């Protein structure tokens, strides 16, 4: 039986080809992981910014109704603060499609927050419209803002904790 001799250049070529193949697989895997991390970071940033905007709205509204000086953020022209409704929209959107990136615990908390905010809005609207243009209406609006803040603050802390863990910063 004759021995087949494999040329050295062919062995070198196959080795280089295999190395390039495995190198490209590792690079693609690293790229995908980095892209997923960036998308998660952006999703957390959107959610946290929305929650912060709702807290800002609650603080401003409460102070305005109680005639307490505020930080003055309502009067800033061209500010980057989303409105309360826009912030609510971000939370609603994240509860629908956020499960692609965010952990189930975060989505469940946002879903519960969304439900609690709906209930609070209905409660406040009933109370506010019962006393139009009276001091009781102003008091109802202040109470609504205070309740919104109480609903958001604990969830904000929990989501920050999850974000740190999920993004690798413990």
CSV table of N, CA and C in Angstrom, one decimal, residues 45-142:
chain,number,residue,atom,x,y,z
A,45,UNK,N,-32.4,52.1,30.1
A,45,UNK,CA,-32.2,53.5,30.1
A,45,UNK,C,-33.6,54.2,29.8
A,46,UNK,N,-34.3,53.7,28.8
A,46,UNK,CA,-35.6,54.2,28.5
A,46,UNK,C,-36.6,54.1,29.7
A,47,UNK,N,-36.6,52.9,30.3
A,47,UNK,CA,-37.6,52.6,31.4
A,47,UNK,C,-37.2,53.6,32.6
A,48,UNK,N,-35.9,53.6,32.9
A,48,UNK,CA,-35.5,54.4,34.1
A,48,UNK,C,-35.8,55.9,33.8
A,49,UNK,N,-35.5,56.4,32.6
A,49,UNK,CA,-35.8,57.8,32.3
A,49,UNK,C,-37.3,58.1,32.3
A,50,UNK,N,-38.1,57.1,31.9
A,50,UNK,CA,-39.6,57.3,32.0
A,50,UNK,C,-40.0,57.4,33.4
A,51,UNK,N,-39.5,56.5,34.3
A,51,UNK,CA,-39.9,56.5,35.7
A,51,UNK,C,-39.4,57.8,36.3
A,52,UNK,N,-38.3,58.2,36.0
A,52,UNK,CA,-37.8,59.5,36.6
A,52,UNK,C,-38.6,60.7,36.1
A,53,UNK,N,-39.0,60.6,34.9
A,53,UNK,CA,-39.9,61.7,34.4
A,53,UNK,C,-41.3,61.7,35.1
A,54,UNK,N,-41.8,60.5,35.4
A,54,UNK,CA,-43.0,60.5,36.1
A,54,UNK,C,-42.9,61.0,37.5
A,55,UNK,N,-41.7,60.6,38.2
A,55,UNK,CA,-41.5,61.1,39.5
A,55,UNK,C,-41.3,62.7,39.5
A,56,UNK,N,-40.7,63.2,38.5
A,56,UNK,CA,-40.5,64.6,38.3
A,56,UNK,C,-41.9,65.3,38.2
A,57,UNK,N,-42.7,64.7,37.3
A,57,UNK,CA,-44.1,65.2,37.2
A,57,UNK,C,-44.8,65.2,38.5
A,58,UNK,N,-44.7,64.1,39.2
A,58,UNK,CA,-45.5,64.0,40.5
A,58,UNK,C,-45.0,65.1,41.5
A,59,UNK,N,-43.7,65.3,41.6
A,59,UNK,CA,-43.1,66.3,42.5
A,59,UNK,C,-43.5,67.7,42.1
A,60,UNK,N,-43.4,68.0,40.8
A,60,UNK,CA,-43.8,69.3,40.3
A,60,UNK,C,-45.3,69.6,40.5
A,61,UNK,N,-46.1,68.6,40.2
A,61,UNK,CA,-47.6,68.7,40.3
A,61,UNK,C,-48.0,68.9,41.8
A,62,UNK,N,-47.4,68.1,42.7
A,62,UNK,CA,-47.7,68.2,44.1
A,62,UNK,C,-47.3,69.6,44.6
A,63,UNK,N,-46.1,70.0,44.3
A,63,UNK,CA,-45.6,71.3,44.8
A,63,UNK,C,-46.5,72.5,44.2
A,64,UNK,N,-46.8,72.4,43.0
A,64,UNK,CA,-47.6,73.4,42.3
A,64,UNK,C,-49.0,73.5,43.0
A,65,UNK,N,-49.6,72.4,43.3
A,65,UNK,CA,-50.9,72.4,43.9
A,65,UNK,C,-50.9,72.9,45.4
A,66,UNK,N,-49.8,72.6,46.0
A,66,UNK,CA,-49.6,73.0,47.4
A,66,UNK,C,-49.0,74.4,47.6
A,67,UNK,N,-48.7,75.0,46.4
A,67,UNK,CA,-48.0,76.3,46.3
A,67,UNK,C,-46.7,76.3,47.0
A,68,UNK,N,-45.9,75.3,46.8
A,68,UNK,CA,-44.6,75.1,47.3
A,68,UNK,C,-43.6,75.4,46.1
A,69,UNK,N,-42.5,76.2,46.3
A,69,UNK,CA,-41.6,76.4,45.2
A,69,UNK,C,-41.1,75.1,44.7
A,70,UNK,N,-40.9,75.0,43.4
A,70,UNK,CA,-40.4,73.7,42.8
A,70,UNK,C,-39.0,73.9,42.2
A,71,UNK,N,-38.6,72.9,41.6
A,71,UNK,CA,-37.2,73.0,40.9
A,71,UNK,C,-37.3,73.8,39.7
A,72,UNK,N,-38.5,74.1,39.2
A,72,UNK,CA,-38.7,75.0,38.1
A,72,UNK,C,-38.5,74.3,36.7
A,73,UNK,N,-38.6,73.0,36.7
A,73,UNK,CA,-38.4,72.2,35.5
A,73,UNK,C,-39.5,72.3,34.5
A,74,UNK,N,-40.7,72.7,34.9
A,74,UNK,CA,-41.9,72.8,34.0
A,74,UNK,C,-41.6,74.0,33.0
A,75,UNK,N,-40.9,75.0,33.4
A,75,UNK,CA,-40.8,76.2,32.6
A,75,UNK,C,-39.6,76.1,31.7
A,76,UNK,N,-38.8,75.1,31.7
A,76,UNK,CA,-37.7,75.0,30.8
A,76,UNK,C,-38.1,74.8,29.4
A,77,UNK,N,-37.8,75.7,28.5
A,77,UNK,CA,-38.1,75.5,27.1
A,77,UNK,C,-37.2,74.5,26.4
A,78,UNK,N,-37.8,73.7,25.6
A,78,UNK,CA,-36.9,72.7,24.9
A,78,UNK,C,-36.2,71.7,25.8
A,79,UNK,N,-36.8,71.5,27.0
A,79,UNK,CA,-36.1,70.5,27.9
A,79,UNK,C,-36.3,69.1,27.3
A,80,UNK,N,-35.5,68.2,27.8
A,80,UNK,CA,-35.5,66.8,27.3
A,80,UNK,C,-36.4,65.9,28.2
A,81,UNK,N,-37.2,66.5,29.1
A,81,UNK,CA,-38.1,65.7,29.9
A,81,UNK,C,-39.3,65.3,29.1
A,82,UNK,N,-39.6,64.0,29.1
A,82,UNK,CA,-40.9,63.6,28.4
A,82,UNK,C,-42.0,64.0,29.3
A,83,UNK,N,-43.2,64.1,28.7
A,83,UNK,CA,-44.4,64.4,29.5
A,83,UNK,C,-44.8,63.1,30.2
A,84,UNK,N,-45.7,63.2,31.2
A,84,UNK,CA,-46.2,62.1,31.9
A,84,UNK,C,-46.8,61.0,31.0
A,85,UNK,N,-47.6,61.5,30.0
A,85,UNK,CA,-48.2,60.6,29.0
A,85,UNK,C,-47.1,59.9,28.2
A,86,UNK,N,-46.1,60.6,27.8
A,86,UNK,CA,-45.0,59.9,27.0
A,86,UNK,C,-44.3,58.9,27.8
A,87,UNK,N,-44.1,59.2,29.1
A,87,UNK,CA,-43.4,58.3,30.0
A,87,UNK,C,-44.3,57.0,30.2
A,88,UNK,N,-45.6,57.2,30.4
A,88,UNK,CA,-46.5,56.1,30.5
A,88,UNK,C,-46.5,55.2,29.2
A,89,UNK,N,-46.3,55.9,28.1
A,89,UNK,CA,-46.3,55.1,26.8
A,89,UNK,C,-45.0,54.2,26.8
A,90,UNK,N,-43.9,54.8,27.2
A,90,UNK,CA,-42.7,54.0,27.3
A,90,UNK,C,-42.8,52.7,28.2
A,91,UNK,N,-43.5,52.9,29.3
A,91,UNK,CA,-43.7,51.8,30.2
A,91,UNK,C,-44.6,50.8,29.6
A,92,UNK,N,-45.7,51.3,29.0
A,92,UNK,CA,-46.7,50.4,28.3
A,92,UNK,C,-46.0,49.6,27.2
A,93,UNK,N,-45.2,50.3,26.4
A,93,UNK,CA,-44.5,49.6,25.3
A,93,UNK,C,-43.5,48.6,25.8
A,94,UNK,N,-42.8,48.9,26.9
A,94,UNK,CA,-41.8,48.0,27.4
A,94,UNK,C,-42.5,46.7,28.0
A,95,UNK,N,-43.7,46.9,28.6
A,95,UNK,CA,-44.4,45.7,29.1
A,95,UNK,C,-44.8,44.8,28.0
A,96,UNK,N,-45.1,45.3,26.8
A,96,UNK,CA,-45.5,44.5,25.7
A,96,UNK,C,-44.3,43.8,25.0
A,97,UNK,N,-43.3,44.6,24.7
A,97,UNK,CA,-42.2,44.0,23.9
A,97,UNK,C,-40.9,43.8,24.7
A,98,UNK,N,-40.8,44.3,25.9
A,98,UNK,CA,-39.6,44.3,26.7
A,98,UNK,C,-39.1,42.9,27.1
A,99,UNK,N,-40.1,41.9,27.0
A,99,UNK,CA,-39.7,40.6,27.5
A,99,UNK,C,-38.7,39.9,26.5
A,100,UNK,N,-38.5,40.5,25.4
A,100,UNK,CA,-37.4,40.0,24.5
A,100,UNK,C,-36.0,40.3,25.1
A,101,UNK,N,-35.9,41.3,25.9
A,101,UNK,CA,-34.6,41.6,26.4
A,101,UNK,C,-34.5,41.6,27.9
A,102,UNK,N,-35.5,42.1,28.6
A,102,UNK,CA,-35.5,42.3,30.0
A,102,UNK,C,-36.0,41.0,30.8
A,103,UNK,N,-35.5,40.8,32.0
A,103,UNK,CA,-36.0,39.7,32.8
A,103,UNK,C,-37.5,39.8,33.1
A,104,UNK,N,-38.0,38.6,33.4
A,104,UNK,CA,-39.5,38.5,33.6
A,104,UNK,C,-39.9,39.3,34.9
A,105,UNK,N,-39.0,39.4,35.9
A,105,UNK,CA,-39.3,40.1,37.1
A,105,UNK,C,-39.5,41.6,36.8
A,106,UNK,N,-38.7,42.2,35.9
A,106,UNK,CA,-38.8,43.6,35.6
A,106,UNK,C,-40.1,43.8,34.8
A,107,UNK,N,-40.4,43.0,33.9
A,107,UNK,CA,-41.6,43.1,33.1
A,107,UNK,C,-42.8,43.0,34.0
A,108,UNK,N,-42.8,42.0,34.9
A,108,UNK,CA,-43.9,41.9,35.9
A,108,UNK,C,-44.1,43.1,36.7
A,109,UNK,N,-43.0,43.7,37.2
A,109,UNK,CA,-43.1,45.0,38.0
A,109,UNK,C,-43.7,46.1,37.2
A,110,UNK,N,-43.2,46.2,35.9
A,110,UNK,CA,-43.7,47.3,35.1
A,110,UNK,C,-45.2,47.1,34.7
A,111,UNK,N,-45.6,45.9,34.5
A,111,UNK,CA,-47.0,45.5,34.3
A,111,UNK,C,-47.8,45.9,35.5
A,112,UNK,N,-47.4,45.5,36.7
A,112,UNK,CA,-48.1,45.9,37.9
A,112,UNK,C,-48.1,47.4,38.1
A,113,UNK,N,-47.1,48.1,37.8
A,113,UNK,CA,-47.0,49.5,37.9
A,113,UNK,C,-48.1,50.1,36.9
A,114,UNK,N,-48.1,49.7,35.7
A,114,UNK,CA,-49.0,50.2,34.7
A,114,UNK,C,-50.5,50.0,35.2
A,115,UNK,N,-50.8,48.8,35.8
A,115,UNK,CA,-52.1,48.6,36.3
A,115,UNK,C,-52.4,49.5,37.5
A,116,UNK,N,-51.4,49.6,38.4
A,116,UNK,CA,-51.7,50.5,39.6
A,116,UNK,C,-51.9,52.0,39.1
A,117,UNK,N,-51.1,52.4,38.1
A,117,UNK,CA,-51.3,53.8,37.6
A,117,UNK,C,-52.7,54.0,37.0
A,118,UNK,N,-53.2,53.0,36.3
A,118,UNK,CA,-54.5,53.1,35.7
A,118,UNK,C,-55.5,53.2,36.8
A,119,UNK,N,-55.4,52.4,37.8
A,119,UNK,CA,-56.4,52.5,38.9
A,119,UNK,C,-56.3,53.8,39.6
A,120,UNK,N,-55.1,54.3,39.8
A,120,UNK,CA,-54.9,55.6,40.5
A,120,UNK,C,-55.5,56.7,39.6
A,121,UNK,N,-55.3,56.7,38.3
A,121,UNK,CA,-55.9,57.7,37.4
A,121,UNK,C,-57.4,57.7,37.5
A,122,UNK,N,-58.0,56.5,37.5
A,122,UNK,CA,-59.5,56.5,37.6
A,122,UNK,C,-59.9,57.0,38.9
A,123,UNK,N,-59.2,56.7,40.0
A,123,UNK,CA,-59.6,57.2,41.3
A,123,UNK,C,-59.5,58.7,41.4
A,124,UNK,N,-58.4,59.2,40.9
A,124,UNK,CA,-58.2,60.6,40.9
A,124,UNK,C,-59.2,61.4,40.0
A,125,UNK,N,-59.4,60.8,38.8
A,125,UNK,CA,-60.4,61.5,37.9
A,125,UNK,C,-61.8,61.6,38.6
A,126,UNK,N,-62.2,60.5,39.2
A,126,UNK,CA,-63.5,60.5,39.8
A,126,UNK,C,-63.6,61.6,40.9
A,127,UNK,N,-62.5,61.7,41.7
A,127,UNK,CA,-62.5,62.7,42.8
A,127,UNK,C,-62.3,64.1,42.3
A,128,UNK,N,-61.5,64.3,41.3
A,128,UNK,CA,-61.2,65.6,40.8
A,128,UNK,C,-62.5,66.2,40.1
A,129,UNK,N,-63.1,65.4,39.3
A,129,UNK,CA,-64.3,65.9,38.6
A,129,UNK,C,-65.5,66.1,39.4
A,130,UNK,N,-65.5,65.6,40.6
A,130,UNK,CA,-66.6,65.7,41.5
A,130,UNK,C,-66.6,67.1,42.1
A,131,UNK,N,-65.4,67.7,42.2
A,131,UNK,CA,-65.3,69.1,42.8
A,131,UNK,C,-64.5,70.0,41.8
A,132,UNK,N,-65.2,70.3,40.7
A,132,UNK,CA,-64.4,71.2,39.7
A,132,UNK,C,-64.2,72.6,40.2
A,133,UNK,N,-63.0,73.1,39.9
A,133,UNK,CA,-62.6,74.5,40.2
A,133,UNK,C,-62.8,74.9,41.7
A,134,UNK,N,-62.5,74.0,42.6
A,134,UNK,CA,-62.6,74.2,44.0
A,134,UNK,C,-61.2,73.9,44.7
A,135,UNK,N,-61.0,74.3,45.9
A,135,UNK,CA,-59.8,73.8,46.6
A,135,UNK,C,-59.8,72.3,46.8
A,136,UNK,N,-60.9,71.7,46.8
A,136,UNK,CA,-60.9,70.2,46.9
A,136,UNK,C,-60.3,69.6,45.7
A,137,UNK,N,-60.6,70.2,44.5
A,137,UNK,CA,-60.0,69.7,43.3
A,137,UNK,C,-58.5,69.8,43.3
A,138,UNK,N,-58.0,70.9,43.8
A,138,UNK,CA,-56.5,71.1,43.9
A,138,UNK,C,-55.9,70.1,44.9
A,139,UNK,N,-56.7,69.8,46.0
A,139,UNK,CA,-56.2,68.8,47.0
A,139,UNK,C,-56.2,67.4,46.3
A,140,UNK,N,-57.2,67.1,45.5
A,140,UNK,CA,-57.3,65.8,44.9
A,140,UNK,C,-56.1,65.6,43.9
A,141,UNK,N,-55.8,66.7,43.2
A,141,UNK,CA,-54.7,66.6,42.2
A,141,UNK,C,-53.4,66.4,43.0
A,142,UNK,N,-53.2,67.1,44.1
A,142,UNK,CA,-52.0,66.9,44.9
A,142,UNK,C,-51.9,65.5,45.5
